[in-house]
């Protein structure tokens, strides 16, 4: 299993967290893998075999070959059908709001074909050229060229939304909306509305997801730490609060985390910042 990340062009760094690739050789009996919330929205291209998304214990659909994965509030399972070769763009929460017209709340907990979110010209060019490219740098160049073209025609997302998200990431999800807007309390209602439209989550939901990712990274990098130490370091009220949030977004308890084979890919992807 090979997972790598790549930095975006400096002029796109306000919109894109990173590009990532994942290569996994086919296994005779692949394990279902758990996808969990991380606060980002992803544009994903499957370049090898199909990948299943499970809607329940048995029912599944095949993921689109070129797709958008919205914010995940509920954990879900996916499973490769053979070799995995994936290229993806990880957008900051406000990044995609500057590019598409669709309200991001309509993407929450959904896997949608690229052509349903982007116009025909972008989706066809991106899908064709990404698949024709022979390496990751070529794929990055394709996406960046298309995104620069789109961004030149778009208005940048509201500063109040971007600044709030930046603060949530800077404080690892531990800032409340009221504290963020303590000097401008009249904006709180406006911010909630703008968040729902442009980001697809409430500020509180995004803060919880960012804090969970902080705790998950601690758990991955310090497996011998006691849960109450992680809860304290991640600024949860107590251990019970940490366990409750962890289970809400992953579907499992942190105590069983290391024994759960469905967390193998997530563990690989979220161990690093």
mmCIF file with all atom_site columns, C-alpha atoms in Angstrom, residues 35-224:
data_model
loop_
_atom_site.group_PDB
_atom_site.id
_atom_site.type_symbol
_atom_site.label_atom_id
_atom_site.label_alt_id
_atom_site.label_comp_id
_atom_site.label_asym_id
_atom_site.label_entity_id
_atom_site.label_seq_id
_atom_site.pdbx_PDB_ins_code
_atom_site.Cartn_x
_atom_site.Cartn_y
_atom_site.Cartn_z
_atom_site.occupancy
_atom_site.B_iso_or_equiv
_atom_site.pdbx_formal_charge
_atom_site.auth_seq_id
_atom_site.auth_comp_id
_atom_site.auth_asym_id
_atom_site.auth_atom_id
_atom_site.pdbx_PDB_model_num
ATOM 1   C CA . UNK A 1 35  ? -14.283 6.368  5.471   1.00 0.00 ? 35  UNK A CA 1
ATOM 2   C CA . UNK A 1 36  ? -14.509 8.953  8.229   1.00 0.00 ? 36  UNK A CA 1
ATOM 3   C CA . UNK A 1 37  ? -15.004 12.705 8.441   1.00 0.00 ? 37  UNK A CA 1
ATOM 4   C CA . UNK A 1 38  ? -11.953 14.929 8.069   1.00 0.00 ? 38  UNK A CA 1
ATOM 5   C CA . UNK A 1 39  ? -13.454 18.332 7.229   1.00 0.00 ? 39  UNK A CA 1
ATOM 6   C CA . UNK A 1 40  ? -12.394 18.344 3.569   1.00 0.00 ? 40  UNK A CA 1
ATOM 7   C CA . UNK A 1 41  ? -14.160 17.725 0.248   1.00 0.00 ? 41  UNK A CA 1
ATOM 8   C CA . UNK A 1 42  ? -12.402 15.587 -2.352  1.00 0.00 ? 42  UNK A CA 1
ATOM 9   C CA . UNK A 1 43  ? -12.357 15.233 -6.120  1.00 0.00 ? 43  UNK A CA 1
ATOM 10  C CA . UNK A 1 44  ? -11.369 11.618 -6.764  1.00 0.00 ? 44  UNK A CA 1
ATOM 11  C CA . UNK A 1 45  ? -10.329 9.777  -9.926  1.00 0.00 ? 45  UNK A CA 1
ATOM 12  C CA . UNK A 1 46  ? -10.181 5.968  -9.943  1.00 0.00 ? 46  UNK A CA 1
ATOM 13  C CA . UNK A 1 47  ? -7.574  4.938  -12.515 1.00 0.00 ? 47  UNK A CA 1
ATOM 14  C CA . UNK A 1 48  ? -7.564  1.162  -11.981 1.00 0.00 ? 48  UNK A CA 1
ATOM 15  C CA . UNK A 1 49  ? -10.378 -1.180 -10.881 1.00 0.00 ? 49  UNK A CA 1
ATOM 16  C CA . UNK A 1 50  ? -13.777 -0.131 -9.577  1.00 0.00 ? 50  UNK A CA 1
ATOM 17  C CA . UNK A 1 51  ? -14.416 0.649  -5.903  1.00 0.00 ? 51  UNK A CA 1
ATOM 18  C CA . UNK A 1 52  ? -17.615 -0.282 -4.077  1.00 0.00 ? 52  UNK A CA 1
ATOM 19  C CA . UNK A 1 53  ? -19.484 2.031  -1.687  1.00 0.00 ? 53  UNK A CA 1
ATOM 20  C CA . UNK A 1 54  ? -21.630 0.121  0.803   1.00 0.00 ? 54  UNK A CA 1
ATOM 21  C CA . UNK A 1 55  ? -25.074 1.531  1.513   1.00 0.00 ? 55  UNK A CA 1
ATOM 22  C CA . UNK A 1 56  ? -25.713 -1.097 4.215   1.00 0.00 ? 56  UNK A CA 1
ATOM 23  C CA . UNK A 1 57  ? -24.242 -4.441 5.329   1.00 0.00 ? 57  UNK A CA 1
ATOM 24  C CA . UNK A 1 58  ? -24.742 -6.067 1.911   1.00 0.00 ? 58  UNK A CA 1
ATOM 25  C CA . UNK A 1 59  ? -25.984 -3.482 -0.577  1.00 0.00 ? 59  UNK A CA 1
ATOM 26  C CA . UNK A 1 60  ? -23.424 -1.466 -2.510  1.00 0.00 ? 60  UNK A CA 1
ATOM 27  C CA . UNK A 1 61  ? -22.970 0.749  -5.542  1.00 0.00 ? 61  UNK A CA 1
ATOM 28  C CA . UNK A 1 62  ? -19.870 1.223  -7.659  1.00 0.00 ? 62  UNK A CA 1
ATOM 29  C CA . UNK A 1 63  ? -18.257 4.583  -7.106  1.00 0.00 ? 63  UNK A CA 1
ATOM 30  C CA . UNK A 1 64  ? -18.083 6.833  -10.196 1.00 0.00 ? 64  UNK A CA 1
ATOM 31  C CA . UNK A 1 65  ? -14.714 6.740  -11.935 1.00 0.00 ? 65  UNK A CA 1
ATOM 32  C CA . UNK A 1 66  ? -14.497 10.530 -11.530 1.00 0.00 ? 66  UNK A CA 1
ATOM 33  C CA . UNK A 1 67  ? -16.367 11.802 -8.495  1.00 0.00 ? 67  UNK A CA 1
ATOM 34  C CA . UNK A 1 68  ? -16.838 14.310 -5.698  1.00 0.00 ? 68  UNK A CA 1
ATOM 35  C CA . UNK A 1 69  ? -16.903 13.048 -2.108  1.00 0.00 ? 69  UNK A CA 1
ATOM 36  C CA . UNK A 1 70  ? -18.720 15.602 0.041   1.00 0.00 ? 70  UNK A CA 1
ATOM 37  C CA . UNK A 1 71  ? -18.341 16.130 3.764   1.00 0.00 ? 71  UNK A CA 1
ATOM 38  C CA . UNK A 1 72  ? -18.910 12.821 5.545   1.00 0.00 ? 72  UNK A CA 1
ATOM 39  C CA . UNK A 1 73  ? -20.889 13.142 8.742   1.00 0.00 ? 73  UNK A CA 1
ATOM 40  C CA . UNK A 1 74  ? -21.814 9.461  8.865   1.00 0.00 ? 74  UNK A CA 1
ATOM 41  C CA . UNK A 1 75  ? -19.054 6.855  8.445   1.00 0.00 ? 75  UNK A CA 1
ATOM 42  C CA . UNK A 1 76  ? -19.429 4.551  5.456   1.00 0.00 ? 76  UNK A CA 1
ATOM 43  C CA . UNK A 1 77  ? -17.572 1.570  4.025   1.00 0.00 ? 77  UNK A CA 1
ATOM 44  C CA . UNK A 1 78  ? -15.819 1.133  0.697   1.00 0.00 ? 78  UNK A CA 1
ATOM 45  C CA . UNK A 1 79  ? -14.071 -1.873 -0.834  1.00 0.00 ? 79  UNK A CA 1
ATOM 46  C CA . UNK A 1 80  ? -11.775 -2.239 -3.868  1.00 0.00 ? 80  UNK A CA 1
ATOM 47  C CA . UNK A 1 81  ? -12.662 -4.825 -6.509  1.00 0.00 ? 81  UNK A CA 1
ATOM 48  C CA . UNK A 1 82  ? -9.037  -5.230 -7.619  1.00 0.00 ? 82  UNK A CA 1
ATOM 49  C CA . UNK A 1 83  ? -5.968  -3.015 -7.961  1.00 0.00 ? 83  UNK A CA 1
ATOM 50  C CA . UNK A 1 84  ? -6.327  0.509  -6.586  1.00 0.00 ? 84  UNK A CA 1
ATOM 51  C CA . UNK A 1 85  ? -4.730  3.474  -8.346  1.00 0.00 ? 85  UNK A CA 1
ATOM 52  C CA . UNK A 1 86  ? -6.350  6.696  -7.171  1.00 0.00 ? 86  UNK A CA 1
ATOM 53  C CA . UNK A 1 87  ? -5.567  10.367 -7.748  1.00 0.00 ? 87  UNK A CA 1
ATOM 54  C CA . UNK A 1 88  ? -7.424  12.952 -5.672  1.00 0.00 ? 88  UNK A CA 1
ATOM 55  C CA . UNK A 1 89  ? -7.674  16.663 -4.933  1.00 0.00 ? 89  UNK A CA 1
ATOM 56  C CA . UNK A 1 90  ? -8.369  17.537 -1.280  1.00 0.00 ? 90  UNK A CA 1
ATOM 57  C CA . UNK A 1 91  ? -10.163 20.897 -1.077  1.00 0.00 ? 91  UNK A CA 1
ATOM 58  C CA . UNK A 1 92  ? -10.346 23.107 1.978   1.00 0.00 ? 92  UNK A CA 1
ATOM 59  C CA . UNK A 1 93  ? -13.975 23.470 3.104   1.00 0.00 ? 93  UNK A CA 1
ATOM 60  C CA . UNK A 1 94  ? -14.281 26.882 1.438   1.00 0.00 ? 94  UNK A CA 1
ATOM 61  C CA . UNK A 1 95  ? -12.175 25.925 -1.595  1.00 0.00 ? 95  UNK A CA 1
ATOM 62  C CA . UNK A 1 96  ? -14.856 24.241 -3.656  1.00 0.00 ? 96  UNK A CA 1
ATOM 63  C CA . UNK A 1 97  ? -17.381 26.982 -2.834  1.00 0.00 ? 97  UNK A CA 1
ATOM 64  C CA . UNK A 1 98  ? -15.305 29.318 -5.008  1.00 0.00 ? 98  UNK A CA 1
ATOM 65  C CA . UNK A 1 99  ? -15.533 27.024 -8.012  1.00 0.00 ? 99  UNK A CA 1
ATOM 66  C CA . UNK A 1 100 ? -19.011 25.483 -8.220  1.00 0.00 ? 100 UNK A CA 1
ATOM 67  C CA . UNK A 1 101 ? -22.535 26.874 -8.069  1.00 0.00 ? 101 UNK A CA 1
ATOM 68  C CA . UNK A 1 102 ? -24.075 23.931 -6.193  1.00 0.00 ? 102 UNK A CA 1
ATOM 69  C CA . UNK A 1 103 ? -24.589 24.583 -2.435  1.00 0.00 ? 103 UNK A CA 1
ATOM 70  C CA . UNK A 1 104 ? -22.121 22.359 -0.588  1.00 0.00 ? 104 UNK A CA 1
ATOM 71  C CA . UNK A 1 105 ? -24.835 21.227 1.830   1.00 0.00 ? 105 UNK A CA 1
ATOM 72  C CA . UNK A 1 106 ? -26.235 19.228 -1.120  1.00 0.00 ? 106 UNK A CA 1
ATOM 73  C CA . UNK A 1 107 ? -22.988 17.193 -1.187  1.00 0.00 ? 107 UNK A CA 1
ATOM 74  C CA . UNK A 1 108 ? -22.919 16.173 2.486   1.00 0.00 ? 108 UNK A CA 1
ATOM 75  C CA . UNK A 1 109 ? -22.668 12.383 2.936   1.00 0.00 ? 109 UNK A CA 1
ATOM 76  C CA . UNK A 1 110 ? -22.807 11.879 -0.834  1.00 0.00 ? 110 UNK A CA 1
ATOM 77  C CA . UNK A 1 111 ? -20.616 10.422 -3.555  1.00 0.00 ? 111 UNK A CA 1
ATOM 78  C CA . UNK A 1 112 ? -21.541 12.102 -6.844  1.00 0.00 ? 112 UNK A CA 1
ATOM 79  C CA . UNK A 1 113 ? -20.231 11.852 -10.425 1.00 0.00 ? 113 UNK A CA 1
ATOM 80  C CA . UNK A 1 114 ? -18.042 14.775 -11.411 1.00 0.00 ? 114 UNK A CA 1
ATOM 81  C CA . UNK A 1 115 ? -20.382 15.753 -14.255 1.00 0.00 ? 115 UNK A CA 1
ATOM 82  C CA . UNK A 1 116 ? -23.235 16.344 -11.788 1.00 0.00 ? 116 UNK A CA 1
ATOM 83  C CA . UNK A 1 117 ? -21.238 19.013 -9.963  1.00 0.00 ? 117 UNK A CA 1
ATOM 84  C CA . UNK A 1 118 ? -19.064 20.595 -12.661 1.00 0.00 ? 118 UNK A CA 1
ATOM 85  C CA . UNK A 1 119 ? -20.032 21.751 -16.125 1.00 0.00 ? 119 UNK A CA 1
ATOM 86  C CA . UNK A 1 120 ? -19.665 19.443 -19.104 1.00 0.00 ? 120 UNK A CA 1
ATOM 87  C CA . UNK A 1 121 ? -16.508 21.123 -20.382 1.00 0.00 ? 121 UNK A CA 1
ATOM 88  C CA . UNK A 1 122 ? -14.617 20.762 -17.078 1.00 0.00 ? 122 UNK A CA 1
ATOM 89  C CA . UNK A 1 123 ? -15.772 17.225 -16.250 1.00 0.00 ? 123 UNK A CA 1
ATOM 90  C CA . UNK A 1 124 ? -15.031 15.838 -19.711 1.00 0.00 ? 124 UNK A CA 1
ATOM 91  C CA . UNK A 1 125 ? -11.619 17.493 -19.967 1.00 0.00 ? 125 UNK A CA 1
ATOM 92  C CA . UNK A 1 126 ? -10.615 16.515 -16.437 1.00 0.00 ? 126 UNK A CA 1
ATOM 93  C CA . UNK A 1 127 ? -11.709 12.884 -16.775 1.00 0.00 ? 127 UNK A CA 1
ATOM 94  C CA . UNK A 1 128 ? -10.099 12.394 -20.192 1.00 0.00 ? 128 UNK A CA 1
ATOM 95  C CA . UNK A 1 129 ? -6.820  14.168 -19.487 1.00 0.00 ? 129 UNK A CA 1
ATOM 96  C CA . UNK A 1 130 ? -6.339  12.690 -16.006 1.00 0.00 ? 130 UNK A CA 1
ATOM 97  C CA . UNK A 1 131 ? -6.701  9.189  -17.446 1.00 0.00 ? 131 UNK A CA 1
ATOM 98  C CA . UNK A 1 132 ? -4.401  9.962  -20.384 1.00 0.00 ? 132 UNK A CA 1
ATOM 99  C CA . UNK A 1 133 ? -1.666  11.354 -18.128 1.00 0.00 ? 133 UNK A CA 1
ATOM 100 C CA . UNK A 1 134 ? 1.176   8.958  -17.366 1.00 0.00 ? 134 UNK A CA 1
ATOM 101 C CA . UNK A 1 135 ? 2.268   10.246 -13.952 1.00 0.00 ? 135 UNK A CA 1
ATOM 102 C CA . UNK A 1 136 ? 1.124   12.253 -10.950 1.00 0.00 ? 136 UNK A CA 1
ATOM 103 C CA . UNK A 1 137 ? 2.835   15.513 -11.921 1.00 0.00 ? 137 UNK A CA 1
ATOM 104 C CA . UNK A 1 138 ? 1.049   15.482 -15.269 1.00 0.00 ? 138 UNK A CA 1
ATOM 105 C CA . UNK A 1 139 ? -2.276  14.932 -13.488 1.00 0.00 ? 139 UNK A CA 1
ATOM 106 C CA . UNK A 1 140 ? -1.594  17.806 -11.113 1.00 0.00 ? 140 UNK A CA 1
ATOM 107 C CA . UNK A 1 141 ? -0.801  20.056 -14.087 1.00 0.00 ? 141 UNK A CA 1
ATOM 108 C CA . UNK A 1 142 ? -4.075  19.063 -15.765 1.00 0.00 ? 142 UNK A CA 1
ATOM 109 C CA . UNK A 1 143 ? -6.176  19.864 -12.695 1.00 0.00 ? 143 UNK A CA 1
ATOM 110 C CA . UNK A 1 144 ? -4.365  23.104 -11.904 1.00 0.00 ? 144 UNK A CA 1
ATOM 111 C CA . UNK A 1 145 ? -4.740  24.376 -15.457 1.00 0.00 ? 145 UNK A CA 1
ATOM 112 C CA . UNK A 1 146 ? -8.491  23.684 -15.407 1.00 0.00 ? 146 UNK A CA 1
ATOM 113 C CA . UNK A 1 147 ? -8.955  25.182 -11.937 1.00 0.00 ? 147 UNK A CA 1
ATOM 114 C CA . UNK A 1 148 ? -7.035  28.358 -12.787 1.00 0.00 ? 148 UNK A CA 1
ATOM 115 C CA . UNK A 1 149 ? -9.324  28.805 -15.766 1.00 0.00 ? 149 UNK A CA 1
ATOM 116 C CA . UNK A 1 150 ? -12.419 28.439 -13.584 1.00 0.00 ? 150 UNK A CA 1
ATOM 117 C CA . UNK A 1 151 ? -11.166 30.607 -10.715 1.00 0.00 ? 151 UNK A CA 1
ATOM 118 C CA . UNK A 1 152 ? -10.412 33.496 -13.043 1.00 0.00 ? 152 UNK A CA 1
ATOM 119 C CA . UNK A 1 153 ? -14.155 33.701 -13.664 1.00 0.00 ? 153 UNK A CA 1
ATOM 120 C CA . UNK A 1 154 ? -15.335 33.307 -10.061 1.00 0.00 ? 154 UNK A CA 1
ATOM 121 C CA . UNK A 1 155 ? -15.765 35.567 -7.056  1.00 0.00 ? 155 UNK A CA 1
ATOM 122 C CA . UNK A 1 156 ? -13.811 34.586 -3.963  1.00 0.00 ? 156 UNK A CA 1
ATOM 123 C CA . UNK A 1 157 ? -15.888 33.184 -1.079  1.00 0.00 ? 157 UNK A CA 1
ATOM 124 C CA . UNK A 1 158 ? -16.930 35.495 1.760   1.00 0.00 ? 158 UNK A CA 1
ATOM 125 C CA . UNK A 1 159 ? -14.016 36.506 3.971   1.00 0.00 ? 159 UNK A CA 1
ATOM 126 C CA . UNK A 1 160 ? -16.054 35.885 7.129   1.00 0.00 ? 160 UNK A CA 1
ATOM 127 C CA . UNK A 1 161 ? -16.460 32.209 6.188   1.00 0.00 ? 161 UNK A CA 1
ATOM 128 C CA . UNK A 1 162 ? -12.828 31.725 5.181   1.00 0.00 ? 162 UNK A CA 1
ATOM 129 C CA . UNK A 1 163 ? -11.504 33.501 8.278   1.00 0.00 ? 163 UNK A CA 1
ATOM 130 C CA . UNK A 1 164 ? -13.716 31.414 10.563  1.00 0.00 ? 164 UNK A CA 1
ATOM 131 C CA . UNK A 1 165 ? -12.551 28.170 8.956   1.00 0.00 ? 165 UNK A CA 1
ATOM 132 C CA . UNK A 1 166 ? -8.914  29.249 9.134   1.00 0.00 ? 166 UNK A CA 1
ATOM 133 C CA . UNK A 1 167 ? -9.382  29.943 12.850  1.00 0.00 ? 167 UNK A CA 1
ATOM 134 C CA . UNK A 1 168 ? -11.033 26.553 13.428  1.00 0.00 ? 168 UNK A CA 1
ATOM 135 C CA . UNK A 1 169 ? -8.078  24.796 11.788  1.00 0.00 ? 169 UNK A CA 1
ATOM 136 C CA . UNK A 1 170 ? -5.560  26.987 13.641  1.00 0.00 ? 170 UNK A CA 1
ATOM 137 C CA . UNK A 1 171 ? -7.160  26.144 17.000  1.00 0.00 ? 171 UNK A CA 1
ATOM 138 C CA . UNK A 1 172 ? -7.655  22.471 16.003  1.00 0.00 ? 172 UNK A CA 1
ATOM 139 C CA . UNK A 1 173 ? -11.416 22.840 16.212  1.00 0.00 ? 173 UNK A CA 1
ATOM 140 C CA . UNK A 1 174 ? -11.461 24.271 19.720  1.00 0.00 ? 174 UNK A CA 1
ATOM 141 C CA . UNK A 1 175 ? -12.914 27.724 18.998  1.00 0.00 ? 175 UNK A CA 1
ATOM 142 C CA . UNK A 1 176 ? -16.645 28.291 19.418  1.00 0.00 ? 176 UNK A CA 1
ATOM 143 C CA . UNK A 1 177 ? -18.550 30.500 16.991  1.00 0.00 ? 177 UNK A CA 1
ATOM 144 C CA . UNK A 1 178 ? -19.353 32.963 19.779  1.00 0.00 ? 178 UNK A CA 1
ATOM 145 C CA . UNK A 1 179 ? -15.672 33.296 20.704  1.00 0.00 ? 179 UNK A CA 1
ATOM 146 C CA . UNK A 1 180 ? -14.670 33.679 17.065  1.00 0.00 ? 180 UNK A CA 1
ATOM 147 C CA . UNK A 1 181 ? -17.195 36.472 16.631  1.00 0.00 ? 181 UNK A CA 1
ATOM 148 C CA . UNK A 1 182 ? -16.987 38.027 20.089  1.00 0.00 ? 182 UNK A CA 1
ATOM 149 C CA . UNK A 1 183 ? -16.329 41.444 18.579  1.00 0.00 ? 183 UNK A CA 1
ATOM 150 C CA . UNK A 1 184 ? -19.083 41.085 15.949  1.00 0.00 ? 184 UNK A CA 1
ATOM 151 C CA . UNK A 1 185 ? -21.897 39.045 17.538  1.00 0.00 ? 185 UNK A CA 1
ATOM 152 C CA . UNK A 1 186 ? -24.454 40.291 15.004  1.00 0.00 ? 186 UNK A CA 1
ATOM 153 C CA . UNK A 1 187 ? -22.712 38.198 12.370  1.00 0.00 ? 187 UNK A CA 1
ATOM 154 C CA . UNK A 1 188 ? -23.384 34.865 14.093  1.00 0.00 ? 188 UNK A CA 1
ATOM 155 C CA . UNK A 1 189 ? -26.717 34.217 12.393  1.00 0.00 ? 189 UNK A CA 1
ATOM 156 C CA . UNK A 1 190 ? -25.327 35.375 9.068   1.00 0.00 ? 190 UNK A CA 1
ATOM 157 C CA . UNK A 1 191 ? -22.308 33.104 9.483   1.00 0.00 ? 191 UNK A CA 1
ATOM 158 C CA . UNK A 1 192 ? -24.465 30.053 10.216  1.00 0.00 ? 192 UNK A CA 1
ATOM 159 C CA . UNK A 1 193 ? -26.447 30.692 7.034   1.00 0.00 ? 193 UNK A CA 1
ATOM 160 C CA . UNK A 1 194 ? -23.356 31.255 4.889   1.00 0.00 ? 194 UNK A CA 1
ATOM 161 C CA . UNK A 1 195 ? -21.681 28.149 6.316   1.00 0.00 ? 195 UNK A CA 1
ATOM 162 C CA . UNK A 1 196 ? -24.656 25.970 5.471   1.00 0.00 ? 196 UNK A CA 1
ATOM 163 C CA . UNK A 1 197 ? -24.772 27.266 1.917   1.00 0.00 ? 197 UNK A CA 1
ATOM 164 C CA . UNK A 1 198 ? -21.077 27.456 1.094   1.00 0.00 ? 198 UNK A CA 1
ATOM 165 C CA . UNK A 1 199 ? -19.522 24.744 3.257   1.00 0.00 ? 199 UNK A CA 1
ATOM 166 C CA . UNK A 1 200 ? -22.294 22.199 3.794   1.00 0.00 ? 200 UNK A CA 1
ATOM 167 C CA . UNK A 1 201 ? -21.688 21.990 7.551   1.00 0.00 ? 201 UNK A CA 1
ATOM 168 C CA . UNK A 1 202 ? -22.351 24.203 10.547  1.00 0.00 ? 202 UNK A CA 1
ATOM 169 C CA . UNK A 1 203 ? -19.309 25.812 12.219  1.00 0.00 ? 203 UNK A CA 1
ATOM 170 C CA . UNK A 1 204 ? -19.907 23.535 15.224  1.00 0.00 ? 204 UNK A CA 1
ATOM 171 C CA . UNK A 1 205 ? -19.904 20.384 13.058  1.00 0.00 ? 205 UNK A CA 1
ATOM 172 C CA . UNK A 1 206 ? -16.697 21.418 11.297  1.00 0.00 ? 206 UNK A CA 1
ATOM 173 C CA . UNK A 1 207 ? -15.050 22.201 14.642  1.00 0.00 ? 207 UNK A CA 1
ATOM 174 C CA . UNK A 1 208 ? -15.981 18.750 15.979  1.00 0.00 ? 208 UNK A CA 1
ATOM 175 C CA . UNK A 1 209 ? -14.554 17.069 12.870  1.00 0.00 ? 209 UNK A CA 1
ATOM 176 C CA . UNK A 1 210 ? -11.279 19.010 13.050  1.00 0.00 ? 210 UNK A CA 1
ATOM 177 C CA . UNK A 1 211 ? -10.895 18.207 16.764  1.00 0.00 ? 211 UNK A CA 1
ATOM 178 C CA . UNK A 1 212 ? -11.602 14.532 16.060  1.00 0.00 ? 212 UNK A CA 1
ATOM 179 C CA . UNK A 1 213 ? -8.874  14.482 13.409  1.00 0.00 ? 213 UNK A CA 1
ATOM 180 C CA . UNK A 1 214 ? -6.467  16.004 15.943  1.00 0.00 ? 214 UNK A CA 1
ATOM 181 C CA . UNK A 1 215 ? -7.325  13.275 18.459  1.00 0.00 ? 215 UNK A CA 1
ATOM 182 C CA . UNK A 1 216 ? -7.160  10.559 15.792  1.00 0.00 ? 216 UNK A CA 1
ATOM 183 C CA . UNK A 1 217 ? -3.682  11.708 14.785  1.00 0.00 ? 217 UNK A CA 1
ATOM 184 C CA . UNK A 1 218 ? -2.593  11.561 18.433  1.00 0.00 ? 218 UNK A CA 1
ATOM 185 C CA . UNK A 1 219 ? -4.035  8.057  18.710  1.00 0.00 ? 219 UNK A CA 1
ATOM 186 C CA . UNK A 1 220 ? -2.191  6.921  15.581  1.00 0.00 ? 220 UNK A CA 1
ATOM 187 C CA . UNK A 1 221 ? 1.149   8.465  16.511  1.00 0.00 ? 221 UNK A CA 1
ATOM 188 C CA . UNK A 1 222 ? 1.045   7.650  20.245  1.00 0.00 ? 222 UNK A CA 1
ATOM 189 C CA . UNK A 1 223 ? -0.699  4.272  20.505  1.00 0.00 ? 223 UNK A CA 1
ATOM 190 C CA . UNK A 1 224 ? 0.406   3.710  24.102  1.00 0.00 ? 224 UNK A CA 1
#
